[in-house]
Amino acid sequence: MQTFSRRALMGAMTTVGLAAQTAAQAKATPAPLTTASYPLRQVRLKPSPFLTAIEANQRYLLSLESDRFLHNFRAGAGLDPKGKVYGGWEARGIAGHSLGHYLSALSLIYAQTGDVRFRERAAYILAELKTIQAKHGDGYAGGTTVTRDGKEVDGKVVFEEIRKGDIRTKGFDLNGGWVPVYTYHKVFAGALDAHLHAGLADGLSVAQGLGDYFGTIIEGLSDAQVQEILRAEHGGITESYAELYALTGAARWKSLAERLRHKAIVDALAEGRDDLAGKHANTQIPKIVGSARLYELTQNQADAKTALFFFETVTKDHSYAIGGNSEYEHFGKPKQLSARLGQQTCECCNSYNMLRLTRHLYGWSGDAAYFDYFERAHLNHIMAQQDPQTGMFIYFTPLMPSFRRVYSNPTEDFWCCVGSGMESHAKHGESIYWKRGNRTIVNLYYASTLDASEAKLDMDTAFPHGDTVTITVRKAPRELALRVPGWATAATVTVNGKAAGKRDGGYLILTGLKSGDRVDLKLPMPVRVEAIPDDPRLIAFVSGPLVLAADYGPDSQPFDSFDPVAVTDAATPTLTPAGGLHSYTLADQSRPKALMFKPFYAQRHNRSAVYIRHFGQAEWVVEEPKYLAAAEARSELQARTIDVIRLGEQQPETDHAFQGTANTQAISHISDPGRVVQKGYFEFDLATTPGPLVLQVSYSANDRNKDFRLLIDGQLLTSEKLEGPRGPGRNVKTYDLPLPLTRGKAKLRVRFEADKDQWAAVYEARLLRLKAGTA
Ligand SMILES: [Zn+2]
């Protein structure tokens, strides 16, 4: 039996903990692609949370109809649609991104499971896209739409405008179209994935057509004009051109990929500057994946530096314990995370893209430290994204204590994260097994088999819910490398019961294996404390690979207490085992009650908290009254409430006779649903009682300097600006209602109206008695 420790336990103060090793790499000149993953078709998952997720996703993907995703594509080409357009984002100008993700997901699931139904669907979509491209005659195929002269028209018009040098963007739109290049890229990437993962030759020809059409636009514009286009979110368009170059060797695609580098972002990163604060996070990550792919193909050092520095700074300075990043979809200042724990933390697309980036960078060096990040984000964020009962996905991963996860509707949402979720949960076997020369590497301990010509392995484990791994060798590779996770300081390994192997960096290397050998790995999973980078008293608990979270009870129940805290004079609170791996309690160290801690990812229908504030006994004596006062205020509010509407929720809106113009959309992808104030109006009834009344409205604290009016029964109550500094959470405002507005009425009609689009989120409106007990 051999005990080893790859490196010191990750420090208590690090979030993601790749720091020193990647900093050194950023200065080095990595050789591209020394290490590659085994193709998905050679990996099969065994019963595990990963296989369960794949199966749930299979059911969801099969429930969807390709013809509905293709509706706009056919209509735009002058062909009769064969299915009705889906709801949600599919009906809002951005149709097409879902088709692209769907095509990728079908191809990946086919590779992951061998189920031909998924390949057949991918082939059908490609055949349709070929027909659509032929009808356009220039390689174009797209589902976006845009408004021109008050009418919704095919989004190709935007591309033809920019071809002529008419380029207008405020960052997301392009000539009034909602991220058309982003959407175009998703279809492009889907076609490439169908070629790469499902072996469908049509995928390459569809991709070449798409590349050609957009290429002729870019080739006719100046560099300054191209950079102007790139100010609008454009997904991984660079990566797709780079991939097309990799597949065909045609220099034209390389040159297009290089011209599509967004210099305003990548140049600073290549120089090692973190200018990410305030930037939309997931707009940037795919650009960096493009840089990584270009480096692999051209050995351009600036591209490598861009990718390495970005990875280092995002994982070290912008990531939460679960491996995700962003609040309100944006990066903040480096290491400033403690005030950014809202309900809109950790957009799931971001980790989908960060894991793709990680695979590239790992491939250059084979450094096991990359898999400490990969494992963290995959287990604690991606696996938290899907409800395996329904196959539905979340958009944000709320880290604000007590907030619940909100899942997609199968046919009425189609957010970006539904698209990336379809892909993330189609390929859980993708990064388990890797190959470097004669070495077969196991980076993730997910129960599975590998069936390659030079290595056949059978891995049995309950990981991450078990701390032992057994690998039965069916055909022995020359070398077998087992990753020693950063958290596994006391890992041990045996071959046929005897200590074996030697250390090489983050791996234990076994040689001389033969068929039938049994390799046993033990990975003890101690609990450790990780503080958020800018506040040592705001802590998370991590058990081996899994981030734990306090269980606040089922999300069907309201949360009516104060944010739980840990109270102890010890340096850090201590968890006590509560039966089973990853199950702990803070017992009498927590307030207001004994808190149970369980893996965060699996608390899919619980209110939970990853971060807990730690107080000493004397501090708590000072702080407790404030916490109690906050809880008291909440219950007093309940007592004063006459009527309340939660906007964006179907039943409360129906109950309150809600009406509004079409663009005052419901926000349905976050814990707190809401409505946005846009040009037009929305209105609803609230019940009243006699006496002085107050209207309380909860806005997003992130929305400031807006311009709209509140009316009561057609009379102006106030012109609202929402002034003040932006922040997380809610901005709660109260408006005194003059007695003449309310006297003798059983209900009030409350109306929000604006002359121009404002995008101010309103979560809730509440009618209150002026103070408790007044009637
Ligand atoms: Zn997303």
GROMACS .gro file of C-alpha atoms in nm, residues 367-650:
model
  284
  367ASP     CA    1  -0.100   1.882  -1.637
  368ALA     CA    2  -0.336   1.708  -1.392
  369ALA     CA    3  -0.410   2.040  -1.217
  370TYR     CA    4  -0.646   2.129  -1.501
  371PHE     CA    5  -0.862   1.840  -1.396
  372ASP     CA    6  -0.896   1.976  -1.044
  373TYR     CA    7  -1.089   2.260  -1.206
  374PHE     CA    8  -1.264   2.039  -1.459
  375GLU     CA    9  -1.383   1.793  -1.195
  376ARG     CA   10  -1.500   2.076  -0.968
  377ALA     CA   11  -1.704   2.257  -1.232
  378HIS     CA   12  -1.838   1.939  -1.389
  379LEU     CA   13  -1.953   1.776  -1.064
  380ASN     CA   14  -2.070   2.083  -0.878
  381HIS     CA   15  -2.206   2.305  -1.154
  382ILE     CA   16  -2.286   2.107  -1.469
  383MET     CA   17  -2.433   1.818  -1.270
  384ALA     CA   18  -2.643   2.074  -1.078
  385GLN     CA   19  -2.787   2.205  -1.402
  386GLN     CA   20  -3.021   1.922  -1.492
  387ASP     CA   21  -3.316   1.767  -1.310
  388PRO     CA   22  -3.268   1.398  -1.398
  389GLN     CA   23  -3.635   1.327  -1.330
  390THR     CA   24  -3.751   1.557  -1.607
  391GLY     CA   25  -3.438   1.630  -1.812
  392MET     CA   26  -3.504   2.003  -1.768
  393PHE     CA   27  -3.228   2.260  -1.716
  394ILE     CA   28  -3.158   2.567  -1.508
  395TYR     CA   29  -3.017   2.889  -1.650
  396PHE     CA   30  -2.858   3.046  -1.342
  397THR     CA   31  -2.733   2.859  -1.038
  398PRO     CA   32  -2.841   3.081  -0.751
  399LEU     CA   33  -2.585   3.112  -0.472
  400MET     CA   34  -2.793   3.360  -0.273
  401PRO     CA   35  -2.888   3.168   0.045
  402SER     CA   36  -3.231   3.004   0.033
  403PHE     CA   37  -3.290   3.057  -0.337
  404ARG     CA   38  -3.431   2.777  -0.544
  405ARG     CA   39  -3.341   2.653  -0.889
  406VAL     CA   40  -3.580   2.727  -1.171
  407TYR     CA   41  -3.609   2.468  -1.447
  408SER     CA   42  -3.692   2.512  -1.813
  409ASN     CA   43  -4.021   2.421  -1.972
  410PRO     CA   44  -3.969   2.153  -2.240
  411THR     CA   45  -4.112   2.358  -2.526
  412GLU     CA   46  -4.161   2.716  -2.405
  413ASP     CA   47  -3.817   2.842  -2.299
  414PHE     CA   48  -3.517   2.743  -2.515
  415TRP     CA   49  -3.277   2.977  -2.338
  416CYS     CA   50  -2.909   2.960  -2.426
  417CYS     CA   51  -2.857   2.732  -2.125
  418VAL     CA   52  -3.118   2.486  -2.250
  419GLY     CA   53  -2.908   2.459  -2.567
  420SER     CA   54  -2.574   2.421  -2.392
  421GLY     CA   55  -2.744   2.192  -2.137
  422MET     CA   56  -2.852   1.956  -2.415
  423GLU     CA   57  -2.484   1.928  -2.509
  424SER     CA   58  -2.334   1.914  -2.159
  425HIS     CA   59  -2.557   1.620  -2.069
  426ALA     CA   60  -2.485   1.433  -2.391
  427LYS     CA   61  -2.116   1.369  -2.323
  428HIS     CA   62  -2.036   1.286  -1.961
  429GLY     CA   63  -1.791   1.021  -2.079
  430GLU     CA   64  -1.594   1.265  -2.292
  431SER     CA   65  -1.316   1.357  -2.052
  432ILE     CA   66  -1.262   1.042  -1.845
  433TYR     CA   67  -0.991   0.871  -2.052
  434TRP     CA   68  -0.701   1.038  -2.230
  435LYS     CA   69  -0.398   0.925  -2.426
  436ARG     CA   70  -0.045   1.058  -2.438
  437GLY     CA   71   0.203   0.849  -2.636
  438ASN     CA   72   0.201   0.500  -2.483
  439ARG     CA   73   0.022   0.625  -2.176
  440THR     CA   74  -0.351   0.578  -2.110
  441ILE     CA   75  -0.469   0.832  -1.854
  442VAL     CA   76  -0.770   0.821  -1.622
  443ASN     CA   77  -0.861   1.179  -1.524
  444LEU     CA   78  -1.213   1.131  -1.387
  445TYR     CA   79  -1.337   0.842  -1.179
  446TYR     CA   80  -1.677   0.798  -1.340
  447ALA     CA   81  -1.798   0.436  -1.368
  448SER     CA   82  -1.740   0.336  -1.730
  449THR     CA   83  -1.557   0.119  -1.978
  450LEU     CA   84  -1.288   0.213  -2.227
  451ASP     CA   85  -1.264   0.003  -2.540
  452ALA     CA   86  -0.970   0.118  -2.751
  453SER     CA   87  -0.729  -0.087  -2.959
  454GLU     CA   88  -0.439  -0.037  -2.718
  455ALA     CA   89  -0.632  -0.032  -2.389
  456LYS     CA   90  -0.948  -0.188  -2.257
  457LEU     CA   91  -1.050  -0.091  -1.904
  458ASP     CA   92  -1.349  -0.159  -1.686
  459MET     CA   93  -1.400   0.098  -1.409
  460ASP     CA   94  -1.638   0.025  -1.122
  461THR     CA   95  -1.704   0.287  -0.858
  462ALA     CA   96  -1.979   0.479  -0.684
  463PHE     CA   97  -1.768   0.796  -0.719
  464PRO     CA   98  -1.839   1.074  -0.626
  465HIS     CA   99  -2.062   0.900  -0.370
  466GLY     CA  100  -1.801   0.638  -0.295
  467ASP     CA  101  -1.431   0.670  -0.222
  468THR     CA  102  -1.304   0.351  -0.383
  469VAL     CA  103  -1.239   0.282  -0.750
  470THR     CA  104  -1.170  -0.057  -0.904
  471ILE     CA  105  -1.027  -0.079  -1.254
  472THR     CA  106  -1.018  -0.422  -1.414
  473VAL     CA  107  -0.768  -0.441  -1.697
  474ARG     CA  108  -0.910  -0.619  -2.003
  475LYS     CA  109  -0.626  -0.519  -2.230
  476ALA     CA  110  -0.326  -0.356  -2.069
  477PRO     CA  111  -0.187  -0.026  -2.201
  478ARG     CA  112   0.192   0.014  -2.190
  479GLU     CA  113   0.141   0.268  -1.912
  480LEU     CA  114  -0.167   0.349  -1.707
  481ALA     CA  115  -0.173   0.690  -1.539
  482LEU     CA  116  -0.418   0.754  -1.257
  483ARG     CA  117  -0.487   1.116  -1.167
  484VAL     CA  118  -0.441   1.198  -0.801
  485PRO     CA  119  -0.698   1.470  -0.732
  486GLY     CA  120  -0.571   1.781  -0.554
  487TRP     CA  121  -0.805   1.707  -0.262
  488ALA     CA  122  -0.693   1.342  -0.229
  489THR     CA  123  -0.393   1.388   0.000
  490ALA     CA  124  -0.416   1.036   0.138
  491ALA     CA  125  -0.490   0.842  -0.182
  492THR     CA  126  -0.359   0.486  -0.205
  493VAL     CA  127  -0.336   0.236  -0.490
  494THR     CA  128  -0.277  -0.136  -0.523
  495VAL     CA  129  -0.251  -0.380  -0.812
  496ASN     CA  130  -0.388  -0.724  -0.726
  497GLY     CA  131  -0.370  -0.621  -0.362
  498LYS     CA  132  -0.007  -0.506  -0.365
  499ALA     CA  133   0.124  -0.149  -0.356
  500ALA     CA  134   0.236  -0.041  -0.700
  501GLY     CA  135   0.325   0.248  -0.925
  502LYS     CA  136   0.542   0.556  -0.921
  503ARG     CA  137   0.461   0.924  -0.913
  504ASP     CA  138   0.490   1.150  -1.214
  505GLY     CA  139   0.352   1.496  -1.150
  506GLY     CA  140  -0.015   1.469  -1.069
  507TYR     CA  141  -0.034   1.104  -1.170
  508LEU     CA  142   0.051   0.765  -1.039
  509ILE     CA  143   0.199   0.556  -1.321
  510LEU     CA  144   0.146   0.182  -1.345
  511THR     CA  145   0.352  -0.026  -1.586
  512GLY     CA  146   0.379  -0.398  -1.651
  513LEU     CA  147   0.005  -0.448  -1.621
  514LYS     CA  148  -0.155  -0.747  -1.786
  515SER     CA  149  -0.507  -0.854  -1.876
  516GLY     CA  150  -0.709  -0.951  -1.572
  517ASP     CA  151  -0.516  -0.729  -1.330
  518ARG     CA  152  -0.720  -0.549  -1.071
  519VAL     CA  153  -0.626  -0.193  -0.978
  520ASP     CA  154  -0.777  -0.054  -0.659
  521LEU     CA  155  -0.767   0.313  -0.580
  522LYS     CA  156  -0.876   0.459  -0.248
  523LEU     CA  157  -0.955   0.828  -0.242
  524PRO     CA  158  -1.035   0.941   0.114
  525MET     CA  159  -1.261   1.245   0.105
  526PRO     CA  160  -1.190   1.479   0.395
  527VAL     CA  161  -1.404   1.789   0.445
  528ARG     CA  162  -1.227   2.119   0.404
  529VAL     CA  163  -1.324   2.482   0.436
  530GLU     CA  164  -1.286   2.727   0.149
  531ALA     CA  165  -1.347   3.095   0.206
  532ILE     CA  166  -1.467   3.325  -0.068
  533PRO     CA  167  -1.159   3.521  -0.189
  534ASP     CA  168  -1.247   3.860  -0.040
  535ASP     CA  169  -1.398   3.754   0.292
  536PRO     CA  170  -1.233   3.490   0.514
  537ARG     CA  171  -1.551   3.461   0.725
  538LEU     CA  172  -1.777   3.369   0.434
  539ILE     CA  173  -1.707   2.999   0.390
  540ALA     CA  174  -1.805   2.694   0.192
  541PHE     CA  175  -1.751   2.330   0.289
  542VAL     CA  176  -1.610   2.086   0.037
  543SER     CA  177  -1.613   1.709   0.089
  544GLY     CA  178  -1.357   1.546  -0.143
  545PRO     CA  179  -1.473   1.654  -0.490
  546LEU     CA  180  -1.818   1.776  -0.383
  547VAL     CA  181  -1.917   2.120  -0.264
  548LEU     CA  182  -2.166   2.090   0.021
  549ALA     CA  183  -2.462   2.317   0.085
  550ALA     CA  184  -2.690   2.370   0.381
  551ASP     CA  185  -3.033   2.221   0.322
  552TYR     CA  186  -3.305   2.479   0.395
  553GLY     CA  187  -3.588   2.244   0.310
  554PRO     CA  188  -3.806   2.183   0.005
  555ASP     CA  189  -3.844   2.468  -0.245
  556SER     CA  190  -4.222   2.431  -0.224
  557GLN     CA  191  -4.203   2.585   0.123
  558PRO     CA  192  -4.134   2.957   0.171
  559PHE     CA  193  -3.816   3.055   0.350
  560ASP     CA  194  -3.915   3.246   0.661
  561SER     CA  195  -3.606   3.268   0.878
  562PHE     CA  196  -3.278   3.455   0.868
  563ASP     CA  197  -2.981   3.342   0.663
  564PRO     CA  198  -2.822   3.067   0.870
  565VAL     CA  199  -2.486   3.138   1.026
  566ALA     CA  200  -2.217   2.940   1.206
  567VAL     CA  201  -2.121   3.055   1.554
  568THR     CA  202  -1.799   2.929   1.708
  569ASP     CA  203  -1.474   3.070   1.843
  570ALA     CA  204  -1.279   2.803   1.658
  571ALA     CA  205  -1.077   2.913   1.353
  572THR     CA  206  -1.335   2.745   1.133
  573PRO     CA  207  -1.665   2.572   1.213
  574THR     CA  208  -1.647   2.194   1.228
  575LEU     CA  209  -1.885   1.961   1.050
  576THR     CA  210  -1.993   1.643   1.227
  577PRO     CA  211  -2.064   1.331   1.019
  578ALA     CA  212  -2.437   1.268   0.997
  579GLY     CA  213  -2.451   0.924   0.837
  580GLY     CA  214  -2.294   0.847   0.502
  581LEU     CA  215  -2.031   1.005   0.283
  582HIS     CA  216  -2.089   1.379   0.218
  583SER     CA  217  -2.358   1.407   0.487
  584TYR     CA  218  -2.276   1.638   0.777
  585THR     CA  219  -2.427   1.869   1.035
  586LEU     CA  220  -2.310   2.189   1.203
  587ALA     CA  221  -2.521   2.083   1.503
  588ASP     CA  222  -2.513   2.345   1.778
  589GLN     CA  223  -2.268   2.566   1.588
  590SER     CA  224  -2.538   2.688   1.349
  591ARG     CA  225  -2.824   2.934   1.399
  592PRO     CA  226  -3.120   2.949   1.392
  593LYS     CA  227  -3.119   2.567   1.395
  594ALA     CA  228  -2.894   2.270   1.338
  595LEU     CA  229  -2.806   2.274   0.970
  596MET     CA  230  -2.762   1.965   0.757
  597PHE     CA  231  -2.504   1.975   0.476
  598LYS     CA  232  -2.534   1.765   0.161
  599PRO     CA  233  -2.384   1.780  -0.189
  600PHE     CA  234  -2.497   2.103  -0.353
  601TYR     CA  235  -2.543   1.955  -0.698
  602ALA     CA  236  -2.805   1.705  -0.586
  603GLN     CA  237  -3.019   1.958  -0.395
  604ARG     CA  238  -3.229   2.014  -0.702
  605HIS     CA  239  -3.556   2.087  -0.530
  606ASN     CA  240  -3.429   2.228  -0.204
  607ARG     CA  241  -3.355   2.578  -0.097
  608SER     CA  242  -2.988   2.564  -0.013
  609ALA     CA  243  -2.684   2.773   0.075
  610VAL     CA  244  -2.325   2.711  -0.032
  611TYR     CA  245  -2.175   3.003   0.159
  612ILE     CA  246  -2.228   3.041   0.534
  613ARG     CA  247  -2.114   3.336   0.744
  614HIS     CA  248  -1.896   3.250   1.042
  615PHE     CA  249  -1.915   3.455   1.364
  616GLY     CA  250  -1.731   3.421   1.692
  617GLN     CA  251  -1.946   3.400   2.007
  618ALA     CA  252  -1.887   3.765   2.102
  619GLU     CA  253  -1.953   3.883   1.746
  620TRP     CA  254  -2.278   3.694   1.737
  621VAL     CA  255  -2.397   3.870   2.051
  622VAL     CA  256  -2.368   4.195   1.851
  623GLU     CA  257  -2.497   4.058   1.521
  624GLU     CA  258  -2.786   3.841   1.636
  625PRO     CA  259  -3.026   4.132   1.702
  626LYS     CA  260  -2.975   4.252   1.344
  627TYR     CA  261  -3.051   3.907   1.205
  628LEU     CA  262  -3.353   3.873   1.432
  629ALA     CA  263  -3.472   4.219   1.332
  630ALA     CA  264  -3.450   4.122   0.965
  631ALA     CA  265  -3.651   3.805   1.030
  632GLU     CA  266  -3.899   4.006   1.237
  633ALA     CA  267  -3.935   4.259   0.956
  634ARG     CA  268  -4.017   3.977   0.716
  635SER     CA  269  -4.295   3.843   0.937
  636GLU     CA  270  -4.427   4.195   1.006
  637LEU     CA  271  -4.445   4.248   0.631
  638GLN     CA  272  -4.654   3.934   0.599
  639ALA     CA  273  -4.892   4.062   0.865
  640ARG     CA  274  -4.936   4.400   0.692
  641THR     CA  275  -4.985   4.255   0.345
  642ILE     CA  276  -5.336   4.288   0.199
  643ASP     CA  277  -5.256   4.154  -0.145
  644VAL     CA  278  -4.943   4.062  -0.338
  645ILE     CA  279  -4.871   3.967  -0.699
  646ARG     CA  280  -4.559   3.781  -0.803
  647LEU     CA  281  -4.512   3.896  -1.159
  648GLY     CA  282  -4.413   3.654  -1.431
  649GLU     CA  283  -4.591   3.364  -1.259
  650GLN     CA  284  -4.891   3.242  -1.449
   0.00000   0.00000   0.00000
